[in-house]
Coordinates of C-alpha atoms in Angstrom, one line a residue:
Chain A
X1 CA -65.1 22.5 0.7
X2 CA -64.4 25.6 -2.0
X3 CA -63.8 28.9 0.4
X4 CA -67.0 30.8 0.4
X5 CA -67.3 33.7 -1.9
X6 CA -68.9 36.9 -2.0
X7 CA -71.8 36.9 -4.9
X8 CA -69.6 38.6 -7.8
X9 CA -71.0 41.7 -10.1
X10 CA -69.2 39.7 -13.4
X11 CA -71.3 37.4 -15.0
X12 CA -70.5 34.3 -13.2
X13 CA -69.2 31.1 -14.3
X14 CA -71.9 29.0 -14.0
X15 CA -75.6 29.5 -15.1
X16 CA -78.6 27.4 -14.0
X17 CA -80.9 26.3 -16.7
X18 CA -84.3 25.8 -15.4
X19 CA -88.0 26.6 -15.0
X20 CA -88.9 29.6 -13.4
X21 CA -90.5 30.3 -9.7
X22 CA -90.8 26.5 -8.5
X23 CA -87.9 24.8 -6.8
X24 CA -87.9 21.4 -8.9
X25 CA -85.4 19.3 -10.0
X26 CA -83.2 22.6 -10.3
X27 CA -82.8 22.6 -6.7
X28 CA -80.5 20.2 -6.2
X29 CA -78.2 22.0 -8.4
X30 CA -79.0 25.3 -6.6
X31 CA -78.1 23.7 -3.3
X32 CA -74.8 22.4 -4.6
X33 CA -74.1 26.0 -5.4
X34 CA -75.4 27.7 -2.2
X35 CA -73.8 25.4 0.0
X36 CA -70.7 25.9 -0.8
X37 CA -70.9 30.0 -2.0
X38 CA -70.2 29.5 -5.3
X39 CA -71.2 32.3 -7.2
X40 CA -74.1 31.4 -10.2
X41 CA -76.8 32.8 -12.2
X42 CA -80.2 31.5 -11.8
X43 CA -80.8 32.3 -15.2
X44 CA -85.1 32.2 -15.5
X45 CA -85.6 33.4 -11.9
X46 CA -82.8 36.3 -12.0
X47 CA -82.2 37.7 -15.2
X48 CA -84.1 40.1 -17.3
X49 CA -85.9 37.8 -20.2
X50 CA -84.5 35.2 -18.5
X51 CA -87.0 32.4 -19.3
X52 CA -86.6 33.5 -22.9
X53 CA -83.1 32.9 -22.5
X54 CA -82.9 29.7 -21.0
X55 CA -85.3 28.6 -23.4
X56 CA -82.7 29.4 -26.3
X57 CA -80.1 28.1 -24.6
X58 CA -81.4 24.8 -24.0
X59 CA -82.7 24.6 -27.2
X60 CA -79.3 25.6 -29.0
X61 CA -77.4 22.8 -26.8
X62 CA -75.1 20.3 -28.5
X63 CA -76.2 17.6 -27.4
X64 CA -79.8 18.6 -27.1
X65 CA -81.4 18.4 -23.5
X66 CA -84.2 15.9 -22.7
X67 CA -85.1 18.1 -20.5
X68 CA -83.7 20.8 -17.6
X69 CA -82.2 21.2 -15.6
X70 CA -79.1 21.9 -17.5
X71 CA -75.8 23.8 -16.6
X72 CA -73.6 26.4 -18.9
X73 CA -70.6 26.4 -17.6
X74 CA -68.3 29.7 -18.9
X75 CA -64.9 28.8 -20.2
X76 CA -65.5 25.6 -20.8
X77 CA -66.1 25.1 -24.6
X78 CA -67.4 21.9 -26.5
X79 CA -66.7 21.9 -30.2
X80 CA -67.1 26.0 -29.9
X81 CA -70.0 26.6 -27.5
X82 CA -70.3 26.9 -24.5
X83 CA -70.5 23.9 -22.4
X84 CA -74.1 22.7 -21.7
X85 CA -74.2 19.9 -19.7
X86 CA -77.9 18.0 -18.8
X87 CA -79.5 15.1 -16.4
X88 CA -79.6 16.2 -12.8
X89 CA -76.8 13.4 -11.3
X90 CA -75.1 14.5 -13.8
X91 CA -74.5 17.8 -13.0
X92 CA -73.7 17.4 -9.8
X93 CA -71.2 15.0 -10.9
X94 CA -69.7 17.5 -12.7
X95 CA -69.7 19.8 -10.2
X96 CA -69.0 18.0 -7.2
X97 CA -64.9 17.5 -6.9
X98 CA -64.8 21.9 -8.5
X99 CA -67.3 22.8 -5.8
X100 CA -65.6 20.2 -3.1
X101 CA -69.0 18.3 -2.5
X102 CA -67.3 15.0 -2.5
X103 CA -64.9 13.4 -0.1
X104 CA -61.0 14.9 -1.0
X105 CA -58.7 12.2 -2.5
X106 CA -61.0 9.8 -2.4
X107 CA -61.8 9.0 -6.0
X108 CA -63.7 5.5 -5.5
X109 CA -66.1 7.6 -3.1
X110 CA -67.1 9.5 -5.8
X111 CA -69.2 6.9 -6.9
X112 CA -70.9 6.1 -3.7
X113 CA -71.8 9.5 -3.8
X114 CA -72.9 9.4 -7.5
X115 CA -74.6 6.4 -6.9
X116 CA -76.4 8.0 -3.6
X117 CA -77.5 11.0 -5.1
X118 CA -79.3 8.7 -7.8
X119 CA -81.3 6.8 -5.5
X120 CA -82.5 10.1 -3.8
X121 CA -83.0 11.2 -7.3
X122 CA -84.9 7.8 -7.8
X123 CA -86.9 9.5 -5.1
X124 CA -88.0 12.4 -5.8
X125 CA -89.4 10.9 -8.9
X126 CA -91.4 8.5 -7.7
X127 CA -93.1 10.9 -5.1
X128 CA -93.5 12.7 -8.5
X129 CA -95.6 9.4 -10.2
X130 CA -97.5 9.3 -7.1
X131 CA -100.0 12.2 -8.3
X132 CA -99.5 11.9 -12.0
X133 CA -99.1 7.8 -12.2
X134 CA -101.4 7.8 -16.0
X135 CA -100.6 10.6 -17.9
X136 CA -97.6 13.6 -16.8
X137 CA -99.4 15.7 -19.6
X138 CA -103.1 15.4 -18.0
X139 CA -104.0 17.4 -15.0
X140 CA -103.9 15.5 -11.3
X141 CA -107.4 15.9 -11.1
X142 CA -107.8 13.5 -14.5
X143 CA -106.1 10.9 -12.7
X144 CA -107.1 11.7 -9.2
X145 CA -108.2 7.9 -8.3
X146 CA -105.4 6.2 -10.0
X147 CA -103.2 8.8 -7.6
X148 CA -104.6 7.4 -4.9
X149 CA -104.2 4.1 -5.4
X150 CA -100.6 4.6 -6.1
X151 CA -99.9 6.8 -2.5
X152 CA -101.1 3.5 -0.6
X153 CA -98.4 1.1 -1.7
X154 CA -95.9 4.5 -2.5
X155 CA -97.1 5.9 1.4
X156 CA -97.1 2.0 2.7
X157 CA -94.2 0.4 1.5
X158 CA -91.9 2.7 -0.5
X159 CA -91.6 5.3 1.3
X160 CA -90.5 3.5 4.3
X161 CA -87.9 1.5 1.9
X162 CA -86.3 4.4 1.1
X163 CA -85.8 5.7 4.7
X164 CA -84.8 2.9 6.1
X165 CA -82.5 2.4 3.0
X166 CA -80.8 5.8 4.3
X167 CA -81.1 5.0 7.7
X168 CA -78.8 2.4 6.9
X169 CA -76.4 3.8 4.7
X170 CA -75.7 6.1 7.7
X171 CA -75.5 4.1 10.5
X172 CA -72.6 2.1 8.4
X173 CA -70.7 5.3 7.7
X174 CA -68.9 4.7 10.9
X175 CA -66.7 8.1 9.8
X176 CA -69.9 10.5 9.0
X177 CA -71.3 10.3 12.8
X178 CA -75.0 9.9 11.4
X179 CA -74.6 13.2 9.7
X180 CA -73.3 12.4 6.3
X181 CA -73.9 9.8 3.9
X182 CA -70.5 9.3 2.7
X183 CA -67.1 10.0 4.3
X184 CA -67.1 13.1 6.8
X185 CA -67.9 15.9 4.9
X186 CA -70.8 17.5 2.8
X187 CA -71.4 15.8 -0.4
X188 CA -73.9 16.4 -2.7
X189 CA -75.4 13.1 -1.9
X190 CA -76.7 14.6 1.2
X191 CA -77.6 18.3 -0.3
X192 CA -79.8 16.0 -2.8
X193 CA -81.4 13.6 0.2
X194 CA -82.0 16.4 2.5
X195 CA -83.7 18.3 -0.4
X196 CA -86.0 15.1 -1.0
X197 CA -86.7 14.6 2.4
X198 CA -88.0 18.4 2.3
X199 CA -90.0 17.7 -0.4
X200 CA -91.8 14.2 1.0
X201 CA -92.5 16.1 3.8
X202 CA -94.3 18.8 2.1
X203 CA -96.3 16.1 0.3
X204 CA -96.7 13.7 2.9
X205 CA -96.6 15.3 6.5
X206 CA -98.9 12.5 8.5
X207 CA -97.2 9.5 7.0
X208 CA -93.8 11.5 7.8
X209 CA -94.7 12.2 11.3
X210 CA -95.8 8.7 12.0
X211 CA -92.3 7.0 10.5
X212 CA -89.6 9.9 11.6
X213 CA -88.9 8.6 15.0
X214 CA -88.8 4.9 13.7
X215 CA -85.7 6.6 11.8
X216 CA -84.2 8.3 13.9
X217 CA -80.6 9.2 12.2
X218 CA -82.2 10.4 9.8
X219 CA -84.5 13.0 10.5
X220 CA -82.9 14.0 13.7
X221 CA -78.8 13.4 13.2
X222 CA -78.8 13.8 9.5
X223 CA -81.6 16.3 8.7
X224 CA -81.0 19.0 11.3
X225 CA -77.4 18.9 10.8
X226 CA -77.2 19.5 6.8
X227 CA -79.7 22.5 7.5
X228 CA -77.6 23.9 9.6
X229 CA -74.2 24.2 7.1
X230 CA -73.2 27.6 7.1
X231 CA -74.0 28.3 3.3
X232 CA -77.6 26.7 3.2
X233 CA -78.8 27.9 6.8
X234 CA -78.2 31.4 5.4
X235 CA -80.1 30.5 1.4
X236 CA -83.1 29.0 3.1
X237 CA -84.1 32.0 5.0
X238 CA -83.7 34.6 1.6
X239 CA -85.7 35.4 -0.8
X240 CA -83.4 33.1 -3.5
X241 CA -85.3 29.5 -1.3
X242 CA -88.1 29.2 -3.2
X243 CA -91.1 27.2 -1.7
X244 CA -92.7 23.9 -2.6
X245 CA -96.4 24.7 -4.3
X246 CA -96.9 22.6 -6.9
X247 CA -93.8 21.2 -9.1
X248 CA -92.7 17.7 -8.4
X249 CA -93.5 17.6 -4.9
X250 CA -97.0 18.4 -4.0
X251 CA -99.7 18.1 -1.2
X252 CA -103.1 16.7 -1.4
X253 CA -104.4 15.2 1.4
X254 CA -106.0 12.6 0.2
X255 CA -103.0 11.4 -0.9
X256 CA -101.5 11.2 2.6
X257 CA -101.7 8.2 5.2
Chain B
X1 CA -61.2 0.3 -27.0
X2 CA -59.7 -2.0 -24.6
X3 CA -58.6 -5.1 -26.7
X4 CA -60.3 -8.4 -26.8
X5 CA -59.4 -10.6 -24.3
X6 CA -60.6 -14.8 -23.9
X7 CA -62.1 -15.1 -21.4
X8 CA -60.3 -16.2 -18.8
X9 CA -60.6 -19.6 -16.6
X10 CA -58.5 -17.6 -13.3
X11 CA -61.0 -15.6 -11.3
X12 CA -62.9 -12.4 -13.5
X13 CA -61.8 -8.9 -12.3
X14 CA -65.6 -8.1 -12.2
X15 CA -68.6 -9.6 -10.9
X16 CA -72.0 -8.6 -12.2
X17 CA -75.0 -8.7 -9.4
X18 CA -78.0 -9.2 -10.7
X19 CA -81.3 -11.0 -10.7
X20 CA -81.2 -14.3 -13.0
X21 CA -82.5 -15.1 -16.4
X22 CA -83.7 -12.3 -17.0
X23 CA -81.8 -9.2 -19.2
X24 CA -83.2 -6.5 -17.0
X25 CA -81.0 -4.0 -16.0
X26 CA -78.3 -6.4 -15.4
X27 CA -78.1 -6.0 -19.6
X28 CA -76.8 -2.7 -19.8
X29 CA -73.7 -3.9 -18.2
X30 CA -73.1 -7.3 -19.6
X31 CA -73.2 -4.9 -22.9
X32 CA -70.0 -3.3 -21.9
X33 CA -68.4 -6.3 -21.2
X34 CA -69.8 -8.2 -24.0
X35 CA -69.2 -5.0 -26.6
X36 CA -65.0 -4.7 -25.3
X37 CA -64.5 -8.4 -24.5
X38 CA -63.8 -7.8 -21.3
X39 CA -63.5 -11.2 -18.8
X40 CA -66.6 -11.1 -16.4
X41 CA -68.4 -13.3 -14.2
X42 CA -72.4 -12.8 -14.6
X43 CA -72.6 -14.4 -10.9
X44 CA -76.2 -15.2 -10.4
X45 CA -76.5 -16.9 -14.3
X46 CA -73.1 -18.6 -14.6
X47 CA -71.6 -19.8 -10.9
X48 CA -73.1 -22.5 -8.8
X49 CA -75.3 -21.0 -5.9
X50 CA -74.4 -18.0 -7.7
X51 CA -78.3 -16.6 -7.1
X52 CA -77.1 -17.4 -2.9
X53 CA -74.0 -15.6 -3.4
X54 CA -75.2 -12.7 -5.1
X55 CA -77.7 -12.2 -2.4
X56 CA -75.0 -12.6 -0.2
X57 CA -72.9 -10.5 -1.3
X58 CA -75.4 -7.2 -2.0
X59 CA -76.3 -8.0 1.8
X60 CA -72.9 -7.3 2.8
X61 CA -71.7 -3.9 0.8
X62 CA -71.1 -0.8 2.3
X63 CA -72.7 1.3 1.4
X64 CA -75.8 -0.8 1.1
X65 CA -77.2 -1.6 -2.8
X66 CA -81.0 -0.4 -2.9
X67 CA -81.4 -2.1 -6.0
X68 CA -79.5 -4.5 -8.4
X69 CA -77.4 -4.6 -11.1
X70 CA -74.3 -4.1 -8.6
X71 CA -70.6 -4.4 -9.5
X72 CA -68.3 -5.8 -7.2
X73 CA -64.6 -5.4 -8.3
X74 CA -61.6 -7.5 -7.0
X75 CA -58.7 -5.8 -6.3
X76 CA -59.9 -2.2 -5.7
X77 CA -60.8 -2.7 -1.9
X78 CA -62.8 0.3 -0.1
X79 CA -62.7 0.5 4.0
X80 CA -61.3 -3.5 3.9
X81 CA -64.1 -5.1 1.4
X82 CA -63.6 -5.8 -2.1
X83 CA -65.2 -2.6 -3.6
X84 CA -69.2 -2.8 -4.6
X85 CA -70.8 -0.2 -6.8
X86 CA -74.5 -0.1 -7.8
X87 CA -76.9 1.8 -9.5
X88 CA -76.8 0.9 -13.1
X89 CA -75.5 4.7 -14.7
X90 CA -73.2 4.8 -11.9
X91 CA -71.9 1.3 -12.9
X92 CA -71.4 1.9 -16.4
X93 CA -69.5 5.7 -15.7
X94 CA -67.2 3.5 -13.2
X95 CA -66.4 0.8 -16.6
X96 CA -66.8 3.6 -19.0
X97 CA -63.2 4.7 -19.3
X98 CA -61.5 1.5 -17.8
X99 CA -63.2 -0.4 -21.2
X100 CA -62.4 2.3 -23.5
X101 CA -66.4 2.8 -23.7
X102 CA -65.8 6.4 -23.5
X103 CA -64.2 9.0 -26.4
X104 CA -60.5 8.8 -25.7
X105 CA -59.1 11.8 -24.2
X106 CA -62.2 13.6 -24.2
X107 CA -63.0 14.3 -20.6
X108 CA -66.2 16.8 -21.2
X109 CA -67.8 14.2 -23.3
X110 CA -67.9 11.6 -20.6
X111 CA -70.6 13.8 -18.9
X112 CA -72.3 13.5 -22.3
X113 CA -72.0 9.9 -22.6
X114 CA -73.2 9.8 -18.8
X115 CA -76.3 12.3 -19.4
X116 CA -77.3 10.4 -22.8
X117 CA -77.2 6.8 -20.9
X118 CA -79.4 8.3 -17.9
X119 CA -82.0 9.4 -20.8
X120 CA -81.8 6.2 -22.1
X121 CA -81.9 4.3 -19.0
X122 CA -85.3 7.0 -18.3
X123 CA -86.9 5.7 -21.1
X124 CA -86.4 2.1 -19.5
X125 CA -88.0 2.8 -16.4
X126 CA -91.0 5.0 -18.3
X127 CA -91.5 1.7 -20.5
X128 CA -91.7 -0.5 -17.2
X129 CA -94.0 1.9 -15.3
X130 CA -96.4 1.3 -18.1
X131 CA -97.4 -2.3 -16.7
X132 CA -96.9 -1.1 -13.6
X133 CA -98.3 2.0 -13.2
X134 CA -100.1 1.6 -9.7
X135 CA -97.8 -1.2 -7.6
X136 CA -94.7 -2.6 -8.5
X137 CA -95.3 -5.2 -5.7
X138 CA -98.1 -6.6 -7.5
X139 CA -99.1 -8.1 -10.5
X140 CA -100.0 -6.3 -14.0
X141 CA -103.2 -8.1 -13.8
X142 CA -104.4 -5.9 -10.9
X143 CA -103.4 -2.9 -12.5
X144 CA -104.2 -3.6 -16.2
X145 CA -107.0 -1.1 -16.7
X146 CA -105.0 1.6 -15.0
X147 CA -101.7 0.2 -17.1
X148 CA -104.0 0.5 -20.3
X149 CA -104.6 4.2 -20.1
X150 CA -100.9 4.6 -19.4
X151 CA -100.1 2.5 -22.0
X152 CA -102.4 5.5 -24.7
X153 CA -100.0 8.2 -23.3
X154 CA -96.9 6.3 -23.6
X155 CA -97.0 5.2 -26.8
X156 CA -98.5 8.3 -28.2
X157 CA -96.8 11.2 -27.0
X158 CA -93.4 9.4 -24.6
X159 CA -92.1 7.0 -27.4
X160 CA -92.0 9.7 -29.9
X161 CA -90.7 12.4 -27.7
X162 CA -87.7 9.8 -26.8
X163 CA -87.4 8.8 -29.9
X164 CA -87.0 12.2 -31.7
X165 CA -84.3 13.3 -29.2
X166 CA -82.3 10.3 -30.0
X167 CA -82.9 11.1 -33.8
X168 CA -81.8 14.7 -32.9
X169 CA -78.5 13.7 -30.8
X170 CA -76.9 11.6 -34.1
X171 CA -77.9 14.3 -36.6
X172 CA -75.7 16.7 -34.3
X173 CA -73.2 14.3 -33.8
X174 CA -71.6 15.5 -37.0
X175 CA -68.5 13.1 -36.2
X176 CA -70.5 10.1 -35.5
X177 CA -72.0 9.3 -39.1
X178 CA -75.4 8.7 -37.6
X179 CA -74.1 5.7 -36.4
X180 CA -72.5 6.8 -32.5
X181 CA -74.5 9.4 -30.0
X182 CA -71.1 10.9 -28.9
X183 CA -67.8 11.3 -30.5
X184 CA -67.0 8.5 -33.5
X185 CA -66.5 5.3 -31.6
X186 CA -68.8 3.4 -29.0
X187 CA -69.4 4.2 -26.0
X188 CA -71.7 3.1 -23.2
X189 CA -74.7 5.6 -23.9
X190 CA -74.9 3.6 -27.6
X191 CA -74.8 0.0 -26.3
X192 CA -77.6 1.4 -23.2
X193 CA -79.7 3.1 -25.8
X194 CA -79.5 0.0 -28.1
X195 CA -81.0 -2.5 -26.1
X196 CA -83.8 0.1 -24.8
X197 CA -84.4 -0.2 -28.4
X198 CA -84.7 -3.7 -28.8
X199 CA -86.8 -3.4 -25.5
X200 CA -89.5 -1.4 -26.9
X201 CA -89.9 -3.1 -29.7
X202 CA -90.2 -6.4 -27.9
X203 CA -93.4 -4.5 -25.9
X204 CA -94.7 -2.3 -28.5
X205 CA -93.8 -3.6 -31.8
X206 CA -96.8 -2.4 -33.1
X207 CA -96.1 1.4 -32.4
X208 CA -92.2 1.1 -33.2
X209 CA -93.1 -0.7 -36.9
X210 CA -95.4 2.5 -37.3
X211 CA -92.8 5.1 -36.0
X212 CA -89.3 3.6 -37.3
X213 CA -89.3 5.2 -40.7
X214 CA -90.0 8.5 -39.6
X215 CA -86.6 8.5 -37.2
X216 CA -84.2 6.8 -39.9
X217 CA -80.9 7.5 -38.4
X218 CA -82.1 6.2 -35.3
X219 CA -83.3 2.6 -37.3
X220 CA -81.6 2.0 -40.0
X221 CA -77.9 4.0 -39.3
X222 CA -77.7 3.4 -35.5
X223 CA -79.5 0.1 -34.3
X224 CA -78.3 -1.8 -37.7
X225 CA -74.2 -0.5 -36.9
X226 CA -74.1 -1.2 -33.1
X227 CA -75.6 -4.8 -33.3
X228 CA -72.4 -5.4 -36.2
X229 CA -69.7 -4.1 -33.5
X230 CA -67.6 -7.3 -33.5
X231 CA -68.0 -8.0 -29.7
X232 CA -71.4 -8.0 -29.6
X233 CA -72.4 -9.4 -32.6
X234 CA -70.7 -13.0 -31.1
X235 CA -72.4 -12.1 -27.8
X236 CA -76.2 -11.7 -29.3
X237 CA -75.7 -15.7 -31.4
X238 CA -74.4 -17.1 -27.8
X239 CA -76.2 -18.5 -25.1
X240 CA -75.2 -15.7 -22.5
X241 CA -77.8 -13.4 -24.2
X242 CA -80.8 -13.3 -22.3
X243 CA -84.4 -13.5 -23.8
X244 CA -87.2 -10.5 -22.8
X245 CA -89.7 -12.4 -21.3
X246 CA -91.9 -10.9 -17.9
X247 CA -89.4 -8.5 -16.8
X248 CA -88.9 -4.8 -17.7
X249 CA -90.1 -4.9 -21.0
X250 CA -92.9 -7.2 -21.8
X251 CA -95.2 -7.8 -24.7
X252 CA -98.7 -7.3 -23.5
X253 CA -100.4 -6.8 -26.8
X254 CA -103.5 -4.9 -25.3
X255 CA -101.0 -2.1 -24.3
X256 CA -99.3 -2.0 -28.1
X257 CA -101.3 1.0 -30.3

C-alpha cells in the first residue's frame, strides 16, 4: 500500500469527476483514494464552481464520457490534454497497482481483482434497476409497481446469489483469512464490495438482517475488517463521507422483504 | 496484430466457457480470436461433452466465475490450476494486448479501449433488460407488458444516446478515419461494439433502419470496415458463427418502434 500522505495545498494529481453531494458511482473511486491517503480533488463537491467545472471537463474529454465518473489525472497527457479516463472498473484499474490496491507482483491477480470489482459493480447496478426497472428518466413513483415486482425476485433470489457468490470467493482465498477477496491485502475489489454492501443495506435493511448471519464471512470477517483500515475508518467519520439519500441506492420500504 | 495462425490440431492455448449455441456474451470473445486468428477451443460448441466439461470446469475455478463467458488458459497456472478468468471486459483486457487487439505501444489507450468496450458491453445488457425488465428467471411472456413500456424508453431516448456517443468517439478519433474507436488499427472495443450493432438491429431493426442515416460514421464508415477485416470476414461465412435467436438480443416485434 502507497505510504499515507498528508492532504497537499498544490493542486493534486488526481481530480474526481462526478456529481455533486450524493455518494454514487464516484464512491468507489473516492474510497480507492481515501484508503490509501492519496491526495485528490473532489472536483464538484470541493472546489469553487466546481460542478461547472466538471461539467466542462467531461464534456471537453477525448474520448467523450458516457457518463461519470471520470478521472483527470495531472501529468499524464493524451494527444495534448490532460488525461481523462471514464467507466468506474476502469478507473480503478488504472489506479489500482499507482495506489497499491492490488496484490504486489502478482500481475495475473490483477484480473481477479478487475474481474471482482465488476461483479460488485454488476451489483450496485442492479439494486439501481430495482426502483427504476421501466424508464431511468421517469420518476420512481411512475414506476412504483413495476419496482416492486422487480425487489421480489431482486430481494428473493439475487440478492442472496450475490452474497453467497462472495461468501465463496472468500472462504477459497485460503491467504485473505476471510478478510480480503483476493490475496492478503486491500484491493480495490474489496473497497468496491464493502461499498455495495453499504449501499444494499441502506436500501434493503430487513432482507439484510434476515440473510447476514447465513453469510457469515462476509458481513462479520469481511465487512468489519475493511471498515476498520486505517485510511477509511478515519474518511467515514468526516465531513468528506457523504451519506446514501437518494442516488443509486435508495430505501423504500415497500421495496424491502 | 498477432499473425494468422491455422488452427491447430495439438491442444488450443485458450478455452472459451460459455453457454452453447448461442452468441451471447461468449461472442465478444470468439471475435478476438476470430478477428487475429488466434487457435481457440469454443469448449461447450466444438468438444464432445464439452457442455459437461465447461460446467465442470467453471465449478472448479478459484476464484469462483458468477457468470459465463470464462477463459481458462493453459500454461499460465495460478495457486496450482490452470488459470481461469471471467467476466467478459476483464476477459478481453487479459487477450487485448497478447492478440495485438490493442494500439501498439500505447499504454494510456488501453484504458480507452477498456472504457469504450464496457460502454459497449452496457448497451448489451440495457438491450437485454428490455425483455427482461422484471425477472431474468422467468419468461418474457410474464413480463411483456412491463418489457413493452421499457421497450418506448429504450428505443426512444437509450438507442440514440448510445448511438450518438459512438458517432462522437470516431469523429474524435481523428487517426482512425471513422473507421476504428481508438488509435488506427483494431482493437477489442471495435469488434465488442460491432456485434452490439448487429445485435440491435436483429431486435430493433425497425428503430436502427430509422436512426442509421443520421449516425453515418457509425453505419456506413465503421460497421461496413470492421465486418471486411480479413479474419473476420472468413469467420462470419463459416459455420462457427452463431445465429441470434432467444438469447440476449431477440426480435420481438411488439418491442421494435
Amino acid at each position: 500500500m502507497a505510504p499515507r500522505q498528508k492532504k497537499q495545498r498544490t493542486e493534486p494529481k488526481y481530480e474526481l469527476l462526478y456529481h455533486p453531494e450524493i455518494p454514487g458511482r464516484g464512491e468507489y473511486i473516492r474510497l480507492a483514494f481515501e484508503a490509501t491517503g492519496t491526495p485528490y480533488s473532489d472536483v464538484s463537491n470541493q472546489e469553487k464552481n466546481g460542478y461547472k467545472k466538471f461539467q466542462n471537463l467531461i464534456t471537453d474529454a477525448n474520448p467523450p464520457v458516457f457518463a461519470p465518473p471520470a478521472l483527470l489525472v495531472h501529468g499524464e497527457d493524451y494527444h495534448g490534454k490532460p488525461l481523462v479516463i471514464s467507466q468506474t472498473s476502469n478507473i480503478l484499474l488504472y489506479l489500482g497497482p499507482k495506489l497499491g490496491l492490488v496484490p504486489e507482483g502478482d500481475k495475473i491477480a490483477r484480473y481477479h481483482v478487475n474481474g471482482l470489482a465488476i461483479t460488485a459493480l454488476d451489483f450496485c447496478s442492479e439494486a439501481h434497476d430495482v426502483h427504476h426497472p421501466i424508464d431511468i428518466e421517469q420518476y420512481y413513483e411512475q414506476q412504483k409497481e413495476e419496482a416492486k415486482k422487480k425487489a421480489k425476485s431482486f430481494t428473493k433470489r439475487r440478492i442472496p446469489k450475490f452474497f453467497g457468490y462472495f461468501e465463496t470467493v472468500l472462504s477459497e482465498n485460503k491467504e485473505g483469512d476471510g478478510k480480503y477477496l483476493v490475496g492478503k491485502s486491500l484491493t480495490y475489489a474489496d473497497t468496491t464490495l464493502w461499498q455495495v454492501l453499504e449501499g444494499i443495506e441502506f436500501a434493503f435493511p430487513k432482507t439484510v438482517a434476515k440473510l447476514s448471519k447465513t453469510y457469515s464471512l462476509l458481513f462479520s470477517n469481511f465487512r468489519e475488517n475493511i471498515k476498520e483500515h486505517e485510511g477509511l475508518k478515519e474518511y467515514l467519520t468526516s465531513d468528506r463521507r457523504l451519506p446514501f439519500s437518494i442516488g443509486i441506492f435508495r430505501h423504500y420500504p415497500e421495496l424491502d422483504a
